[in-house]
Short mmCIF file of C-alpha atoms in Angstrom, two decimals:
data_model
loop_
_atom_site.label_atom_id
_atom_site.label_comp_id
_atom_site.label_asym_id
_atom_site.label_seq_id
_atom_site.Cartn_x
_atom_site.Cartn_y
_atom_site.Cartn_z
CA UNK A 149 109.79 122.60 100.77
CA UNK A 150 110.24 127.11 102.98
CA UNK A 151 107.16 127.20 102.35
CA UNK A 152 105.93 124.72 103.49
CA UNK A 153 107.11 125.16 106.79
CA UNK A 154 106.02 129.16 106.85
CA UNK A 155 102.89 128.87 106.23
CA UNK A 156 100.60 125.50 106.83
CA UNK A 157 96.50 126.05 105.65
CA UNK A 158 94.59 124.02 108.49
CA UNK A 159 91.48 122.90 108.08
CA UNK A 160 90.25 125.94 109.26
CA UNK A 161 91.96 128.26 107.09
CA UNK A 162 94.17 129.50 109.42
CA UNK A 163 97.38 129.69 108.20
CA UNK A 164 100.30 129.21 111.47
CA UNK A 165 103.58 130.34 110.86
CA UNK A 166 106.86 128.38 111.64
CA UNK A 167 107.19 130.61 114.59
CA UNK A 168 104.98 128.93 116.06
CA UNK A 169 105.50 126.20 118.40
CA UNK A 170 101.22 124.90 118.98
CA UNK A 171 98.55 126.07 117.52
CA UNK A 172 94.89 124.72 118.53
CA UNK A 173 92.51 125.89 116.25
CA UNK A 174 88.67 124.95 117.43
CA UNK A 175 89.60 121.97 118.94
CA UNK A 176 87.07 119.85 120.73
CA UNK A 177 87.73 117.16 122.65
CA UNK A 178 85.22 113.62 123.92
CA UNK A 179 85.89 111.09 126.44
CA UNK A 180 82.87 109.01 125.54
CA UNK A 181 79.30 110.95 125.10
CA UNK A 182 80.61 114.12 127.16
CA UNK A 183 82.37 116.97 125.09
CA UNK A 184 84.65 118.68 127.13
CA UNK A 185 86.44 121.05 124.76
CA UNK A 186 84.03 123.60 123.00
CA UNK A 187 86.89 125.21 120.38
CA UNK A 188 89.56 125.78 121.51
CA UNK A 189 91.30 128.35 120.15
CA UNK A 190 95.41 128.58 120.97
CA UNK A 191 98.31 129.64 119.94
CA UNK A 192 101.20 129.08 121.43
CA UNK A 193 105.42 130.77 119.90
CA UNK A 194 108.43 128.72 119.81
CA UNK A 195 110.38 129.82 123.29
CA UNK A 196 107.14 131.08 124.50
CA UNK A 197 105.83 129.94 128.84
CA UNK A 198 102.05 130.55 128.62
CA UNK A 199 99.82 129.56 131.52
CA UNK A 200 95.86 128.31 131.31
CA UNK A 201 94.23 129.09 134.33
CA UNK A 202 90.44 128.30 135.52
CA UNK A 203 88.30 126.65 138.08
CA UNK A 204 88.85 122.99 138.08
CA UNK A 205 86.93 120.77 135.53
CA UNK A 206 87.15 124.56 133.71
CA UNK A 207 88.98 122.20 130.64
CA UNK A 208 92.94 122.45 130.95
CA UNK A 209 93.98 119.69 131.65
CA UNK A 210 91.78 118.19 129.25
CA UNK A 211 93.76 120.52 126.68
CA UNK A 212 97.13 119.05 127.15
CA UNK A 213 95.61 115.56 126.80
CA UNK A 214 94.37 116.06 123.37
CA UNK A 215 97.06 117.08 122.01
CA UNK A 216 98.55 114.72 123.47
CA UNK A 217 95.93 112.23 121.75
CA UNK A 218 95.00 110.96 125.47
CA UNK A 219 91.51 111.75 124.92
CA UNK A 220 88.43 109.62 123.92
CA UNK A 221 88.45 111.54 120.14
CA UNK A 222 89.08 114.96 118.72
CA UNK A 223 88.19 116.90 116.70
CA UNK A 224 90.07 120.48 115.32
CA UNK A 225 93.19 121.32 114.42
CA UNK A 226 95.97 120.83 116.02
CA UNK A 227 99.40 122.08 114.90
CA UNK A 228 102.72 121.00 116.39
CA UNK A 229 106.45 122.74 115.52
CA UNK A 230 104.78 122.46 111.74
CA UNK A 231 102.61 119.24 111.18
CA UNK A 232 98.76 118.56 112.17
CA UNK A 233 98.91 116.16 114.39
CA UNK A 234 94.69 116.06 114.90
CA UNK A 235 94.62 111.58 112.84
CA UNK A 236 98.29 110.80 114.96
CA UNK A 237 98.69 108.23 116.59
CA UNK A 238 99.50 109.02 120.67
CA UNK A 239 102.92 107.44 120.18
CA UNK A 240 103.96 109.60 117.46
CA UNK A 241 103.22 112.82 119.59
CA UNK A 242 105.91 112.90 121.11
CA UNK A 243 108.26 111.94 118.55
CA UNK A 244 107.63 115.72 117.22
CA UNK A 245 109.64 117.02 120.81
CA UNK A 246 106.32 117.09 122.99
CA UNK A 247 107.41 116.49 126.73
CA UNK A 248 104.18 115.47 129.15
CA UNK A 249 104.10 115.62 132.67
CA UNK A 250 100.62 114.40 134.03
CA UNK A 251 98.78 115.82 137.00
CA UNK A 252 99.11 112.46 138.64
CA UNK A 253 102.67 112.62 137.96
CA UNK A 254 102.95 109.24 136.70
CA UNK A 255 105.95 108.32 138.63
CA UNK A 256 106.23 104.10 138.61
CA UNK A 257 105.83 102.09 141.08
CA UNK A 258 108.18 99.53 140.21
CA UNK A 259 110.30 101.40 138.03
CA UNK A 260 113.62 102.93 140.69
CA UNK A 261 114.81 107.02 140.24
CA UNK A 262 116.98 106.47 136.85
CA UNK A 263 114.69 104.11 135.70
CA UNK A 264 111.54 106.24 136.05
CA UNK A 265 114.69 108.60 134.56
CA UNK A 266 116.13 106.61 131.64
CA UNK A 267 112.32 105.74 131.21
CA UNK A 268 111.06 108.20 128.49
CA UNK A 269 112.38 107.02 124.88
CA UNK A 270 114.87 110.05 123.00
CA UNK A 271 112.27 112.28 121.07
CA UNK A 272 115.09 113.94 118.88
CA UNK A 273 118.83 115.37 119.69
CA UNK A 274 119.45 117.97 122.23
CA UNK A 275 118.65 117.02 125.21
CA UNK A 276 119.95 117.09 128.76
CA UNK A 277 122.63 113.55 129.82
CA UNK A 278 122.29 112.09 133.46
CA UNK A 279 124.62 114.82 134.89
CA UNK A 280 122.99 117.92 133.73
CA UNK A 281 119.90 116.47 135.61
CA UNK A 282 121.51 115.25 138.35
CA UNK A 283 122.66 118.64 138.68
CA UNK A 284 119.82 121.35 138.25
CA UNK A 285 118.33 118.44 140.78
CA UNK A 286 120.44 117.06 143.40
CA UNK A 287 118.41 115.06 145.07
CA UNK A 288 117.55 112.55 142.31
CA UNK A 289 120.84 111.68 142.72
CA UNK A 290 120.78 110.46 146.02
CA UNK A 291 118.14 108.93 145.98
CA UNK A 292 118.48 107.38 141.94
CA UNK A 293 117.68 103.36 143.36
CA UNK A 294 114.97 104.43 145.80
CA UNK A 295 112.06 103.42 144.70
CA UNK A 296 109.99 105.77 142.42
CA UNK A 297 107.04 106.43 144.84
CA UNK A 298 109.34 106.45 147.85
CA UNK A 299 109.79 109.87 147.09
CA UNK A 300 108.39 112.69 148.51
CA UNK A 301 105.45 114.49 146.37
CA UNK A 302 108.02 117.42 145.70
CA UNK A 303 111.10 114.75 144.54
CA UNK A 304 108.57 112.90 142.39
CA UNK A 305 107.42 116.53 140.88
CA UNK A 306 110.97 116.83 140.37
CA UNK A 307 111.65 113.00 138.78
CA UNK A 308 108.46 114.00 136.95
CA UNK A 309 109.91 116.88 135.80
CA UNK A 310 113.35 115.98 134.80
CA UNK A 311 112.15 112.17 133.52
CA UNK A 312 111.35 114.62 130.01
CA UNK A 313 113.59 116.60 129.60
CA UNK A 314 116.04 113.63 128.99
CA UNK A 315 114.08 113.14 126.16
CA UNK A 316 115.22 116.37 124.36
CA UNK A 317 111.58 117.05 123.67
CA UNK A 318 111.34 121.60 123.24
CA UNK A 319 107.65 121.79 124.23
CA UNK A 320 106.78 120.67 127.77
CA UNK A 321 103.08 121.15 128.46
CA UNK A 322 103.31 120.64 132.31
CA UNK A 323 99.93 119.90 134.64
CA UNK A 324 99.63 121.35 137.92
CA UNK A 325 103.21 120.70 139.13
CA UNK A 326 102.91 122.67 142.00
CA UNK A 327 99.78 121.03 143.44
CA UNK A 328 100.33 119.82 146.83
CA UNK A 329 104.13 120.85 147.03
CA UNK A 330 105.30 123.58 150.10
CA UNK A 331 106.62 126.70 148.63
CA UNK A 332 110.13 126.52 149.01
CA UNK A 333 109.63 123.22 146.56
CA UNK A 334 107.38 125.15 144.48
CA UNK A 335 110.98 128.40 144.89
CA UNK A 336 112.78 125.57 143.24
CA UNK A 337 110.46 124.43 140.23
CA UNK A 338 109.84 128.68 139.62
CA UNK A 339 113.96 128.46 139.33
CA UNK A 340 113.94 125.55 136.74
CA UNK A 341 111.06 126.69 134.32
CA UNK A 342 113.17 130.03 134.43
CA UNK A 343 115.96 127.95 133.59
CA UNK A 344 114.26 126.25 130.51
CA UNK A 345 112.70 129.04 128.74
CA UNK A 346 116.01 131.02 128.81
CA UNK A 347 117.34 127.13 126.53
CA UNK A 348 113.93 128.14 124.41
CA UNK A 349 111.98 125.23 125.90
CA UNK A 350 108.50 125.73 124.93
CA UNK A 351 106.16 125.29 127.85
CA UNK A 352 102.51 125.44 128.68
CA UNK A 353 101.66 125.01 132.23
CA UNK A 354 98.29 124.61 133.89
CA UNK A 355 98.15 125.80 137.01
CA UNK A 356 96.11 126.70 140.35
CA UNK A 357 98.54 128.63 142.20
CA UNK A 358 98.56 132.02 139.92
CA UNK A 359 101.10 133.61 142.57
CA UNK A 360 103.32 131.21 140.76
CA UNK A 361 102.79 131.03 137.91
CA UNK A 362 102.67 135.23 137.41
CA UNK A 363 106.17 136.02 137.12
CA UNK A 364 107.26 133.81 134.96
CA UNK A 365 104.96 134.21 131.94
CA UNK A 366 104.28 135.91 128.62
CA UNK A 367 100.79 134.62 128.78
CA UNK A 368 97.74 133.48 129.93
CA UNK A 369 95.03 131.62 128.93
CA UNK A 370 91.44 131.79 130.79
CA UNK A 371 89.36 128.66 130.20
CA UNK A 372 86.06 127.71 131.17
CA UNK A 373 83.17 124.81 130.08
CA UNK A 374 85.95 123.88 128.04
CA UNK A 375 86.51 127.53 126.18
CA UNK A 376 89.23 129.78 126.44
CA UNK A 377 87.85 133.13 127.22
CA UNK A 378 90.24 135.21 127.83
CA UNK A 379 93.67 136.10 127.21
CA UNK A 380 95.62 137.95 129.20
CA UNK A 381 99.54 139.62 128.29
CA UNK A 382 102.06 139.89 130.80
CA UNK A 383 102.46 143.25 130.23
CA UNK A 384 98.36 143.93 130.78
CA UNK A 385 98.90 141.59 134.04
CA UNK A 386 98.57 144.20 136.36
CA UNK A 387 95.77 146.60 134.95
CA UNK A 388 93.72 143.55 134.39
CA UNK A 389 94.05 141.72 137.32
CA UNK A 390 90.26 142.15 139.06
CA UNK A 391 88.89 141.23 135.55
CA UNK A 392 90.99 138.07 136.79
CA UNK A 393 90.06 137.67 139.70
CA UNK A 394 86.95 137.72 138.18
CA UNK A 395 87.30 135.49 136.13
CA UNK A 396 89.10 133.03 138.56
CA UNK A 397 86.49 133.29 141.17
CA UNK A 398 89.63 133.88 143.31
CA UNK B 157 119.99 51.20 153.73
CA UNK B 158 119.43 55.32 154.37
CA UNK B 159 115.80 56.23 156.01
CA UNK B 160 114.11 59.59 156.26
CA UNK B 161 111.24 59.57 158.14
CA UNK B 162 110.37 55.66 157.49
CA UNK B 163 111.41 56.14 153.50
CA UNK B 164 114.12 54.94 151.71
CA UNK B 165 116.87 57.44 150.88
CA UNK B 166 116.12 56.55 146.88
CA UNK B 167 112.40 56.85 146.69
CA UNK B 168 112.47 59.74 148.72
CA UNK B 169 114.98 61.89 146.26
CA UNK B 170 113.25 60.08 143.63
CA UNK B 171 109.75 61.72 144.44
CA UNK B 172 111.44 65.09 145.43
CA UNK B 173 113.25 64.53 141.63
CA UNK B 174 109.79 63.83 140.23
CA UNK B 175 108.26 66.88 142.19
CA UNK B 176 111.22 69.50 141.07
CA UNK B 177 110.56 69.03 137.55
CA UNK B 178 106.73 68.56 137.74
CA UNK B 179 107.74 71.57 139.45
CA UNK B 180 109.77 73.00 136.65
CA UNK B 181 107.20 73.10 134.50
CA UNK B 182 104.39 75.05 136.95
CA UNK B 183 107.31 77.39 136.82
CA UNK B 184 107.71 77.64 133.37
CA UNK B 185 103.74 78.23 132.58
CA UNK B 186 102.77 80.09 135.56
CA UNK B 187 105.25 83.19 134.37
CA UNK B 188 104.19 83.13 130.74
CA UNK B 189 100.25 83.36 132.45
CA UNK B 190 101.69 86.19 134.64
CA UNK B 191 103.92 88.26 132.19
CA UNK B 192 100.76 88.32 130.07
CA UNK B 193 98.91 89.19 133.00
CA UNK B 194 100.18 91.82 134.19
CA UNK B 195 100.31 93.66 130.72
CA UNK B 196 97.07 92.48 128.59
CA UNK B 197 95.14 92.58 132.06
CA UNK B 198 93.66 88.60 130.21
CA UNK B 199 93.62 85.75 132.13
CA UNK B 200 95.09 83.56 129.19
CA UNK B 201 93.05 80.43 128.89
CA UNK B 202 94.87 79.54 126.49
CA UNK B 203 98.31 78.94 127.64
CA UNK B 204 97.32 74.92 128.73
CA UNK B 205 96.25 74.65 124.46
CA UNK B 206 99.44 76.51 123.49
CA UNK B 207 102.06 75.19 125.52
CA UNK B 208 99.98 71.70 123.74
CA UNK B 209 100.56 72.82 120.99
CA UNK B 210 104.52 73.23 121.74
CA UNK B 211 104.23 69.43 121.87
CA UNK B 212 102.50 69.01 119.02
CA UNK B 213 104.41 71.24 116.62
CA UNK B 214 108.13 69.74 117.78
CA UNK B 215 106.25 65.77 117.33
CA UNK B 216 104.77 66.57 113.66
CA UNK B 217 107.97 68.49 112.97
CA UNK B 218 109.92 65.55 113.39
CA UNK B 219 107.44 62.90 111.92
CA UNK B 220 107.30 65.11 108.54
CA UNK B 221 110.07 67.63 108.55
CA UNK B 222 112.21 66.27 109.90
CA UNK B 223 113.03 68.62 112.62
CA UNK B 224 115.24 66.51 115.14
CA UNK B 225 115.24 68.07 119.01
CA UNK B 226 117.45 70.67 119.59
CA UNK B 227 116.31 72.77 116.38
CA UNK B 228 112.95 72.25 117.64
CA UNK B 229 113.45 73.52 120.88
CA UNK B 230 114.88 76.87 119.17
CA UNK B 231 112.09 77.17 116.49
CA UNK B 232 108.69 76.03 117.67
CA UNK B 233 108.60 77.77 120.30
CA UNK B 234 108.84 81.07 117.30
CA UNK B 235 106.91 79.82 115.39
CA UNK B 236 104.18 78.98 118.40
CA UNK B 237 105.22 82.33 120.10
CA UNK B 238 104.50 84.28 116.39
CA UNK B 239 101.09 82.41 116.51
CA UNK B 240 100.22 83.86 119.80
CA UNK B 241 101.12 87.27 118.35
CA UNK B 242 98.39 87.19 115.34
CA UNK B 243 96.21 85.54 117.44
CA UNK B 244 96.32 89.23 120.04
CA UNK B 245 96.54 90.81 116.81
CA UNK B 246 93.86 89.73 115.33
CA UNK B 247 91.07 88.84 117.80
CA UNK B 248 91.95 89.75 121.61
CA UNK B 249 92.92 93.34 120.56
CA UNK B 250 89.49 93.39 119.70
CA UNK B 251 87.65 93.08 123.29
CA UNK B 252 90.67 94.66 124.57
CA UNK B 253 88.46 97.74 126.06
CA UNK B 254 85.90 95.35 127.34
CA UNK B 255 86.07 93.92 130.95
CA UNK B 256 89.02 92.10 131.03
CA UNK B 257 86.16 88.93 131.38
CA UNK B 258 85.59 88.19 127.77
CA UNK B 259 89.50 88.07 127.49
CA UNK B 260 88.87 84.98 129.83
CA UNK B 261 86.28 83.25 127.37
CA UNK B 262 87.65 83.71 123.88
CA UNK B 263 90.86 82.57 125.30
CA UNK B 264 88.67 79.62 126.45
CA UNK B 265 87.09 79.22 124.05
CA UNK B 266 90.34 79.20 121.53
CA UNK B 267 91.46 76.71 123.36
CA UNK B 268 88.47 74.17 122.89
CA UNK B 269 89.45 74.89 119.62
CA UNK B 270 93.09 73.98 119.49
CA UNK B 271 92.09 70.70 121.40
CA UNK B 272 88.97 70.18 119.56
CA UNK B 273 91.01 70.35 115.81
CA UNK B 274 94.36 67.81 117.20
CA UNK B 275 91.35 65.57 119.13
CA UNK B 276 89.41 65.31 115.61
CA UNK B 277 93.18 64.80 113.47
CA UNK B 278 94.77 63.32 115.74
CA UNK B 279 92.62 61.23 118.31
CA UNK B 280 92.72 61.28 122.73
CA UNK B 281 95.82 58.83 122.52
CA UNK B 282 98.48 60.45 122.63
CA UNK B 283 101.85 59.34 120.89
CA UNK B 284 105.05 59.43 122.26
CA UNK B 285 108.76 61.56 121.00
CA UNK B 286 111.65 60.47 121.77
CA UNK B 287 114.73 61.82 123.90
CA UNK B 288 117.42 63.47 121.69
CA UNK B 289 119.80 60.54 121.83
CA UNK B 290 121.84 63.74 123.91
CA UNK B 291 120.36 62.74 126.86
CA UNK B 292 120.02 58.96 127.24
CA UNK B 293 120.20 57.10 130.05
CA UNK B 294 121.07 58.67 132.95
CA UNK B 295 124.03 59.47 135.94
CA UNK B 296 123.76 57.25 139.11
CA UNK B 297 124.11 59.89 141.79
CA UNK B 298 125.30 58.68 145.22
CA UNK B 299 121.16 58.42 146.67
CA UNK B 300 119.30 58.05 143.17
CA UNK B 301 119.72 57.47 139.69
CA UNK B 302 119.24 60.01 137.70
CA UNK B 303 118.23 60.18 133.56
CA UNK B 304 119.79 62.61 132.19
CA UNK B 305 116.78 63.88 130.21
CA UNK B 306 114.87 64.54 133.60
CA UNK B 307 118.18 66.59 134.72
CA UNK B 308 118.31 68.86 131.42
CA UNK B 309 114.23 69.33 131.52
CA UNK B 310 115.32 70.74 135.25
CA UNK B 311 118.30 72.77 134.32
CA UNK B 312 116.81 74.26 130.93
CA UNK B 313 113.53 75.41 132.47
CA UNK B 314 115.51 77.31 135.35
CA UNK B 315 117.68 79.33 133.15
CA UNK B 316 114.91 80.49 131.03
CA UNK B 317 112.98 81.24 134.18
CA UNK B 318 115.65 83.53 135.45
CA UNK B 319 116.56 84.30 131.67
CA UNK B 320 112.76 86.05 131.64
CA UNK B 321 112.97 87.34 135.31
CA UNK B 322 116.23 89.10 134.51
CA UNK B 323 115.06 90.40 131.29
CA UNK B 324 111.80 92.14 133.01
CA UNK B 325 113.50 93.05 136.26
CA UNK B 326 117.15 93.63 134.59
CA UNK B 327 116.86 95.72 131.47
CA UNK B 328 115.19 98.67 129.43
CA UNK B 329 112.56 96.33 127.32
CA UNK B 330 111.95 94.88 130.53
CA UNK B 331 112.04 98.65 132.51
CA UNK B 332 108.94 99.25 129.49
CA UNK B 333 106.74 95.81 130.57
CA UNK B 334 106.91 97.22 134.24
CA UNK B 335 106.15 100.38 133.23
CA UNK B 336 103.12 99.07 130.04
CA UNK B 337 101.97 97.45 133.34
CA UNK B 338 101.16 100.37 136.04
CA UNK B 339 100.22 103.18 133.38
CA UNK B 340 100.06 102.31 129.06
CA UNK B 341 97.98 105.36 128.56
CA UNK B 342 101.42 107.42 130.02
CA UNK B 343 104.25 105.53 128.27
CA UNK B 344 101.96 105.86 124.87
CA UNK B 345 102.43 109.56 126.15
CA UNK B 346 106.16 108.98 126.32
CA UNK B 347 106.28 108.15 122.49
CA UNK B 348 106.15 104.21 123.07
CA UNK B 349 104.45 102.45 121.16
CA UNK B 350 102.16 100.16 123.53
CA UNK B 351 100.19 98.48 121.08
CA UNK B 352 103.55 96.69 119.90
CA UNK B 353 104.94 96.11 123.18
CA UNK B 354 101.03 94.16 124.15
CA UNK B 355 101.84 91.81 121.07
CA UNK B 356 104.95 91.06 121.31
CA UNK B 357 104.43 90.16 125.05
CA UNK B 358 101.73 88.42 124.16
CA UNK B 359 103.73 86.53 121.61
CA UNK B 360 106.80 86.22 124.15
CA UNK B 361 104.32 84.51 126.67
CA UNK B 362 102.51 81.74 124.35
CA UNK B 363 105.89 81.07 122.70
CA UNK B 364 107.76 80.36 127.15
CA UNK B 365 104.14 77.99 127.17
CA UNK B 366 105.52 76.40 123.80
CA UNK B 367 108.92 75.69 125.11
CA UNK B 368 107.36 74.62 127.66
CA UNK B 369 105.49 72.31 125.85
CA UNK B 370 108.71 70.82 123.40
CA UNK B 371 110.35 69.96 126.99
CA UNK B 372 107.46 67.76 128.33
CA UNK B 373 107.18 66.27 125.18
CA UNK B 374 109.55 63.41 126.00
CA UNK B 375 108.42 63.36 129.21
CA UNK B 376 105.03 62.89 129.06
CA UNK B 377 102.32 61.50 125.85
CA UNK B 378 102.07 64.10 123.39
CA UNK B 379 98.65 64.25 122.83
CA UNK B 380 95.82 67.04 122.77
CA UNK B 381 94.40 66.98 126.25
CA UNK B 382 98.47 67.28 128.14
CA UNK B 383 97.11 71.43 128.51
CA UNK B 384 94.25 71.25 130.11
CA UNK B 385 94.76 69.40 133.11
CA UNK B 386 98.26 70.54 133.75
CA UNK B 387 97.17 74.32 133.17
CA UNK B 388 94.17 73.71 136.02
CA UNK B 389 96.97 73.42 138.94
CA UNK B 390 99.14 75.93 137.45
CA UNK B 391 95.90 77.92 137.77
CA UNK B 392 96.70 77.47 141.18
CA UNK B 393 100.29 78.52 141.28
CA UNK B 394 99.48 81.10 140.15
CA UNK B 395 96.38 81.99 142.72
CA UNK B 396 99.02 81.26 145.55
CA UNK B 397 101.68 82.84 144.12
CA UNK B 398 100.44 85.78 143.35
CA UNK B 399 98.66 86.87 140.07
CA UNK B 400 101.73 89.27 137.84
CA UNK B 401 104.75 89.13 140.57
CA UNK B 402 107.63 87.50 137.86
CA UNK B 403 109.61 85.74 140.56
CA UNK B 404 106.58 84.77 142.95
CA UNK B 405 105.47 82.80 139.57
CA UNK B 406 109.23 81.03 139.28
CA UNK B 407 109.58 80.46 143.27
CA UNK B 408 105.62 79.27 143.73
CA UNK B 409 105.64 76.92 140.63
CA UNK B 410 109.21 74.85 141.76
CA UNK B 411 107.81 75.02 146.09
CA UNK B 412 104.02 74.02 144.95
CA UNK B 413 106.36 70.76 142.66
CA UNK B 414 108.08 69.64 146.08
CA UNK B 415 105.11 70.14 147.92
CA UNK B 416 103.45 67.40 145.50
CA UNK B 417 106.18 65.67 145.04
CA UNK B 418 106.78 64.24 148.84
CA UNK B 419 103.46 64.45 149.07
CA UNK B 420 103.10 61.60 147.25
CA UNK B 421 106.06 59.77 148.45
CA UNK B 422 104.30 60.68 152.38
CA UNK B 423 100.98 60.64 151.59
CA UNK B 424 100.26 59.50 148.45
CA UNK B 425 95.89 59.63 147.91
CA UNK B 426 96.18 63.46 148.18
CA UNK B 427 99.32 64.14 146.09
CA UNK B 428 96.58 65.49 143.55
CA UNK B 429 94.60 67.78 146.08
CA UNK B 430 97.75 69.33 148.15
CA UNK B 431 98.34 72.31 145.71
CA UNK B 432 94.63 73.42 145.81
CA UNK B 433 94.57 72.46 149.78
CA UNK B 434 97.14 75.29 149.79
CA UNK B 435 95.65 77.26 147.49
CA UNK B 436 92.18 77.44 150.16
CA UNK B 437 94.96 78.64 153.07
CA UNK B 438 96.86 81.30 151.03
CA UNK B 439 92.83 82.55 150.21
CA UNK B 440 91.53 82.59 153.25
CA UNK B 441 94.93 83.97 154.90
CA UNK B 442 96.35 86.60 152.27
CA UNK B 443 93.85 86.55 149.34
CA UNK B 444 96.30 88.11 147.18
CA UNK B 445 98.39 85.66 147.02
CA UNK B 446 102.05 85.65 148.90
CA UNK B 447 104.33 87.21 146.21
CA UNK B 448 101.06 89.61 145.53
CA UNK B 449 100.45 93.17 146.40
CA UNK B 450 97.62 93.75 148.40
CA UNK B 451 95.33 95.37 146.33
#
């Protein structure tokens, strides 16, 4: 059993070790006829916070959706917590401990705040309790009886994140969580991410806002045209800032 | 004798009661349609046929298996509902990714097949199903005579309607259903088995229709065509209430039954068309329906 956990051979002959939460190897993704991801390789160690950077349409959101099996079809190898997931049904993937927060937040209008919070089924033990969550996001407690979509943008974002913390997921895929939010809210979100990382969560952050992501991440993956074209370690960030600016076109 | 707008009180109340009972059937059936439409986005044209199958199952169960009314009330919705779930799993799911118009056409075809098969076997004349003994006779109210069975139908339909409303609006399973209606892909990404939820929802909607069918069996002749004529009115009710609203379906069903009953008292010639007149007015003034959300 230990040997299986320690080194799983993926179809591409790349070994994945047990300290890796996510390992993508040669992943292609398609929506109908359109080929969106072209051989993405991505490894995230347990407890790491990494970002996917890139221009709009580079394939960052699609990478998260591909991990969740929410695209038309996919190929390659996607190992999550030591398990190959390429052939898995979409609703089995969260049960490996993956929590997904979509770009459009996906707050349900027909549910109130607390119903939204309680909606995602528990995927493993050790998730935050409702009290913990209300402690971390006091605004949500005050507005727990409001219709989910009546919250402000920032509160909806808090709700979308809080919702997956309850489930016990220890791998979080967060898509553009700072989009359109005030700096003070982003500051609060950054503090939440630091807390979650200190609790040992693995976090993949798709971000447009580099200034938000830079101080948080261990590593940055730069995407373009559905490929990962560069990897920048946090320590090299200052030295490579010009490269990065050129890649992102800022 | 007390008169209400020139009509004897007993006649007035009698028609009101009849209207309310028709309304209870409209409510039960449009509720099932609303539940199915919410998650599957399919206009279930087989709903009338499934109601008819409920009545037939009660009738045949009594004739060949000796199943009494009370057992039928419990068993028939389960059996017909399971048959519905099977239909979803084997037939409807195959076209779920296509335009929803195909679902409408397919269920319409299924309705014709069910009806046609039963006409072939039993003819169109219809048979009667006895009123259960415990509910025979009637109650003499100060203003009218109320057959016990009709009172029971009203109570049973209301209890099932409100129970369904409660499950959908106040329970966790209902929250899954509401959320799945809004964004099935995200529900799947949370680990909810949405295909199973869809199958169970269709089965539940069909079970509601079958339950209505068993309730109707002692009131109306049980015939293969009993569903199709009712379904047209129910569709009008659904349009008036607004597709997909649970409480809207229940309230509109009852209200339309009452309006129909009152029209029978004061202008009987229009009784069969009044619901469609209301439908036209609602479509002109509030196209999303009285309880529907504007798109």
